[in-house]
mmCIF file of C-alpha atoms in Angstrom:
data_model
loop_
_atom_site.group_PDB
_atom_site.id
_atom_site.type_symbol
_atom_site.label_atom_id
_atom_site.label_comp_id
_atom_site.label_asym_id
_atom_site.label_seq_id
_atom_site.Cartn_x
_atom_site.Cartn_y
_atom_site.Cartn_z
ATOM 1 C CA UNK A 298 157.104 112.033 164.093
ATOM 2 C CA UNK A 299 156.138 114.897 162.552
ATOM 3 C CA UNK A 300 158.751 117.248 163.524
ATOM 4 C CA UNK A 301 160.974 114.158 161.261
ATOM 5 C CA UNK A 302 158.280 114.783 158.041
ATOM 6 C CA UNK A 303 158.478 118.545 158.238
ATOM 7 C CA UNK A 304 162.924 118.218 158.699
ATOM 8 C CA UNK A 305 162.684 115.665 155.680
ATOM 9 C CA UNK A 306 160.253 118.115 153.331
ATOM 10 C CA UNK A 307 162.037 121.277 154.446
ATOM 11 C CA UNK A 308 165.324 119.237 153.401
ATOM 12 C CA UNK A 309 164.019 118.471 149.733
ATOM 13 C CA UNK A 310 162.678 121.541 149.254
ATOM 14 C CA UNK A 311 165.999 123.002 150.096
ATOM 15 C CA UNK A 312 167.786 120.852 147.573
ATOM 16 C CA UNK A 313 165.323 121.651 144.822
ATOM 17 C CA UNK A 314 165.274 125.119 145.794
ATOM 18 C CA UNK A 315 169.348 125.508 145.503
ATOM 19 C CA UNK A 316 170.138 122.989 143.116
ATOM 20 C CA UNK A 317 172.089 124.743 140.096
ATOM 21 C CA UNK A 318 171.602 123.930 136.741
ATOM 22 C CA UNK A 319 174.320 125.442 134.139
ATOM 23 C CA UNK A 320 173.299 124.736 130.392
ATOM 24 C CA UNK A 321 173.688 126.074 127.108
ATOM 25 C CA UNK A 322 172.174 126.116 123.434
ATOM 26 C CA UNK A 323 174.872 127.105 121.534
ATOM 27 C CA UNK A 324 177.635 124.366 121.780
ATOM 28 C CA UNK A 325 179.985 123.312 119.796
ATOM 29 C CA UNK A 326 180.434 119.662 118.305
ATOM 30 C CA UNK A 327 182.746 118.485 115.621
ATOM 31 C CA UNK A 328 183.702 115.179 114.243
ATOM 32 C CA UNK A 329 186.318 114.614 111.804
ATOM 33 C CA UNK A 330 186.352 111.770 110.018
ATOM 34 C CA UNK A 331 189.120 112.259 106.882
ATOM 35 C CA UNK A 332 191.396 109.792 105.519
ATOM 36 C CA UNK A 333 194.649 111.105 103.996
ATOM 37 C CA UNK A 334 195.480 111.991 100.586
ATOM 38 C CA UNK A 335 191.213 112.071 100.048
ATOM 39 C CA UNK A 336 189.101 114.918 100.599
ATOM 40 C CA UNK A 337 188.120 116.402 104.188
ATOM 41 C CA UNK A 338 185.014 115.147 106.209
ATOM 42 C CA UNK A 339 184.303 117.112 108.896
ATOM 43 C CA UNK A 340 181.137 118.414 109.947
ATOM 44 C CA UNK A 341 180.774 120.948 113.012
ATOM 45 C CA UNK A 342 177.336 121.867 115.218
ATOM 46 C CA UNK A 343 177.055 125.339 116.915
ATOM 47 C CA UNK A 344 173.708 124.688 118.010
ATOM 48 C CA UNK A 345 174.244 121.813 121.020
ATOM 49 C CA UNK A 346 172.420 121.729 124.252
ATOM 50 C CA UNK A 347 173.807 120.697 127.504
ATOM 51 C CA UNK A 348 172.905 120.827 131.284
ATOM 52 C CA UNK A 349 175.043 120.156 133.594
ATOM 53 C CA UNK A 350 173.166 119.596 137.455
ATOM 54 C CA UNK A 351 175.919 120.722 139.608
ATOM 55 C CA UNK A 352 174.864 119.351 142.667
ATOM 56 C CA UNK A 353 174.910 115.885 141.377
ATOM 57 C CA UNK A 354 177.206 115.918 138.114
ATOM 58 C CA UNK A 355 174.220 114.496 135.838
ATOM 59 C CA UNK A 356 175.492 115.287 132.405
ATOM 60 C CA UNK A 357 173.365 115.439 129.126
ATOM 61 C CA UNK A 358 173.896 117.032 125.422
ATOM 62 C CA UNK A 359 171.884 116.915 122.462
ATOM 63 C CA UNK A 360 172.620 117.831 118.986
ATOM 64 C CA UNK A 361 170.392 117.801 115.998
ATOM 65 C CA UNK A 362 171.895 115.853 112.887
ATOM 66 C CA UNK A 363 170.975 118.319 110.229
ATOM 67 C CA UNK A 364 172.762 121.176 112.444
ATOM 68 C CA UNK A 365 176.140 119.559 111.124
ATOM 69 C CA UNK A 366 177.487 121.885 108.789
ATOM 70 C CA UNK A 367 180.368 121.192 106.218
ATOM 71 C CA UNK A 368 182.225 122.688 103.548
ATOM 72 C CA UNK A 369 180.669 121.061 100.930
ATOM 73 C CA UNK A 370 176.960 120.999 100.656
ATOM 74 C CA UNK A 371 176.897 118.006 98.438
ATOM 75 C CA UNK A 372 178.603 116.099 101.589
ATOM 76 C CA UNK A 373 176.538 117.865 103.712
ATOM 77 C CA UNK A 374 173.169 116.306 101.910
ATOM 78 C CA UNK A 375 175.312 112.784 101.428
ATOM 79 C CA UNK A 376 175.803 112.769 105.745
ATOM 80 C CA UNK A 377 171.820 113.566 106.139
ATOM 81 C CA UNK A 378 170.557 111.543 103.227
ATOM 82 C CA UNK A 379 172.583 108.675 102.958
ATOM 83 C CA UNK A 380 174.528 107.825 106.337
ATOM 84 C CA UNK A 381 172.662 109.583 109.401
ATOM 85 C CA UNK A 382 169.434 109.432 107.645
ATOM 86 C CA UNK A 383 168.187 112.276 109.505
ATOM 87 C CA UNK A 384 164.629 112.347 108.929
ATOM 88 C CA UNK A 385 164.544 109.230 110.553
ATOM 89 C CA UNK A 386 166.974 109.584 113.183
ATOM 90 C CA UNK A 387 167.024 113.890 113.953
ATOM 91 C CA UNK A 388 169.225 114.005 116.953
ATOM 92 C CA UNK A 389 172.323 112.233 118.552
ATOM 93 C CA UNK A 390 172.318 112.776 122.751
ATOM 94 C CA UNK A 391 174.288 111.704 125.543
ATOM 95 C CA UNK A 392 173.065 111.379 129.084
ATOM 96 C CA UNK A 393 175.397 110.187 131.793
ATOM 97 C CA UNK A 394 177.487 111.100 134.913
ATOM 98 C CA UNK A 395 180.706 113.224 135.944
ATOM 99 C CA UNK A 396 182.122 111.235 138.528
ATOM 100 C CA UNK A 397 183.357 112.801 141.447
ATOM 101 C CA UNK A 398 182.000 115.915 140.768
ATOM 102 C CA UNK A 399 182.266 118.579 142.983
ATOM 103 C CA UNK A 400 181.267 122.285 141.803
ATOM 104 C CA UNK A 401 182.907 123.668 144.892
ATOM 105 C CA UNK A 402 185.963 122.588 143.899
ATOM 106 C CA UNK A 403 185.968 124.331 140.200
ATOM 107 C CA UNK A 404 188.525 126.847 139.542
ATOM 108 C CA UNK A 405 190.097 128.816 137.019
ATOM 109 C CA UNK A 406 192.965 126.079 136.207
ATOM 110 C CA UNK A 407 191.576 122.859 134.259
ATOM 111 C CA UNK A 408 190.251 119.962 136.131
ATOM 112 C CA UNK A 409 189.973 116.592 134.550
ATOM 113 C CA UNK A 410 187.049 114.452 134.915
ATOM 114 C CA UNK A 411 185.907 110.552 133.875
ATOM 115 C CA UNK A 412 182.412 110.870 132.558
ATOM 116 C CA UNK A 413 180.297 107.920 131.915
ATOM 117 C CA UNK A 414 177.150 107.514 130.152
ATOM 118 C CA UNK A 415 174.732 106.403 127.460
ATOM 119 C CA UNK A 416 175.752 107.815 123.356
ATOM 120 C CA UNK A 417 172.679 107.472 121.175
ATOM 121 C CA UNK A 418 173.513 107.892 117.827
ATOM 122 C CA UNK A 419 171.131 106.474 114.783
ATOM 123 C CA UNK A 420 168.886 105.006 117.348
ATOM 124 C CA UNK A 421 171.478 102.606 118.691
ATOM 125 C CA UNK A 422 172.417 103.359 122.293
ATOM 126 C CA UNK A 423 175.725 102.592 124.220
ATOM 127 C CA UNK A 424 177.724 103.110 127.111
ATOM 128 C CA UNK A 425 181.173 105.416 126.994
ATOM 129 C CA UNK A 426 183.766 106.500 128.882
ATOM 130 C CA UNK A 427 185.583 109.305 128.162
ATOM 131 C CA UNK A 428 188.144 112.286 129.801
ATOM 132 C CA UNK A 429 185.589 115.584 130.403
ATOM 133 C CA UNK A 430 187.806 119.003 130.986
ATOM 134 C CA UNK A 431 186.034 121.510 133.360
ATOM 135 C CA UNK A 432 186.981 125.098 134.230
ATOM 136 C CA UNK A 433 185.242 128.228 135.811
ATOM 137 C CA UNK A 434 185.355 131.251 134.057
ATOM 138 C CA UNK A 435 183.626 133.936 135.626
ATOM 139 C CA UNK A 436 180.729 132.270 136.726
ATOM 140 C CA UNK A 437 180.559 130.094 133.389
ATOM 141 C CA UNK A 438 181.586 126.485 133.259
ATOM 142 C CA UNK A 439 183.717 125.730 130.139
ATOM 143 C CA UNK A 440 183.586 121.932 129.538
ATOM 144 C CA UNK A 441 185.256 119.993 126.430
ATOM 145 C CA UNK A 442 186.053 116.419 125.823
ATOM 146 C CA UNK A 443 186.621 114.349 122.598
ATOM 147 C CA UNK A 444 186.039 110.629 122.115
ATOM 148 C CA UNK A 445 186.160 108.400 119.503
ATOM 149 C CA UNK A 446 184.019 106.524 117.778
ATOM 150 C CA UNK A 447 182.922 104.087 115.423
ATOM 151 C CA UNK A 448 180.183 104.337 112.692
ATOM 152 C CA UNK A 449 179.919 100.222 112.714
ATOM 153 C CA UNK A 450 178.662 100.606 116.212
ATOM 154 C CA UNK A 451 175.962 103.018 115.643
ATOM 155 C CA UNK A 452 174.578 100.864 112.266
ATOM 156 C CA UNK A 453 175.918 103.537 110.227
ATOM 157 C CA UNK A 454 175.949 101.726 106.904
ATOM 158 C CA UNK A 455 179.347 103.286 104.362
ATOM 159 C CA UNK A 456 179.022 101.933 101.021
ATOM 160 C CA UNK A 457 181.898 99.769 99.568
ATOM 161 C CA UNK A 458 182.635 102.770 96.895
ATOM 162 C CA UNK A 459 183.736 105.502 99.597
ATOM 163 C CA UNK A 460 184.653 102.575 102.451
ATOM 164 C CA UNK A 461 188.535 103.677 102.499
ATOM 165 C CA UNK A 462 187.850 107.225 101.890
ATOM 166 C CA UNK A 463 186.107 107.663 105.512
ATOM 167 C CA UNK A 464 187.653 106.992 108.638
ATOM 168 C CA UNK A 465 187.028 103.698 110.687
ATOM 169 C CA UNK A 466 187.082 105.568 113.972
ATOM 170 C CA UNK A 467 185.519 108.962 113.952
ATOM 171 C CA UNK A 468 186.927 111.623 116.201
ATOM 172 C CA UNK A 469 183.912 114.041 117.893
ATOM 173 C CA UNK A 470 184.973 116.896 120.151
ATOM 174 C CA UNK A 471 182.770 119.136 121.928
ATOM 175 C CA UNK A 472 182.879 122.332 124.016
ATOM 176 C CA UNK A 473 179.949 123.777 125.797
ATOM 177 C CA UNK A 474 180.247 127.151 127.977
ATOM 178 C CA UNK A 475 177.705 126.434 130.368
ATOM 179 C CA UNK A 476 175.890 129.177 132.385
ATOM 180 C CA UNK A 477 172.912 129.298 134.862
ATOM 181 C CA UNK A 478 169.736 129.419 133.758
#
């Protein structure tokens, strides 16, 4: 019996002990959300977080609302003021799974991945599914993906006035280079 406990500790303590996380601080996220023939909304985050547990596939990202930057700083205060409401609701995050994930099996040419998960945006969680693209670069993980969505579903009130000059579904891309930590 106790030959089994020390196997089962020695076990867990290997898995701890070589589990590899890759993360980074400095990803990208954009979301677009222009009409045509009206002015460009787009905002874009250099400052996203993700870890990605490569023995198990867990997924997360986090990005802080007011990192969204945009070409007009009068939109800019509009998006934190008046739609995310920022000080109220400071960061958007994701936490889910790659399925089938296998880190051994990473290479050089693009693999394609579903990932699943929760999307918290303006304190209203829900479950996606979207297309992740992963590739190994030396020794970094370069993964991007792009999903739509739609304010609506995240409470994200848009006043009658500007109502046809913002997209119903808003198209957010992201690409992290991931790296051990």
């Amino acid at each position: 019996m106790k030959k089994i406990i020390i196997l089962i500790v020695f076990f867990c303590a290997g898995n701890l002990i070589f589990s590899q996380k890759m993360m980074t601080r400095t990803g990208e996220i954009k979301f677009e959300a222009s009409m045509p023939a009206f002015e460009e909304i787009a905002g874009t985050s250099n400052t996203a977080s993700s870890i990605l547990e490569e023995s198990t596939g867990d997924f997360a990202a986090l990005v802080l609302i007011k990192a969204f930057k945009f070409k007009s700083p009068l939109m800019e205060e509009h998006f934190n003021e008046n739609y995310m409401e920022s000080s109220k609701f400071p960061k958007a995050t994701f936490k889910g799974k790659i399925a089938n994930f296998d880190a051994k099996k990473l290479s050089s040419a693009k693999s394609s991945y579903d990932l699943e998960g929760d999307l918290t945006i303006h304190g209203i969680t829900k479950k996606i599914k979207t297309k992740l693209t992963l590739l190994l670069n030396g020794g970094k993980i370069t993964a991007t993906s792009s999903l739509m969505i739609k304010p609506q579903d995240y409470n994200i009130e848009i006043p009658n006035l500007v109502k046809d000059k913002i997209a119903e579904n808003v198209k957010v891309s992201m690409n992290f280079i991931l790296a051990a930590n």
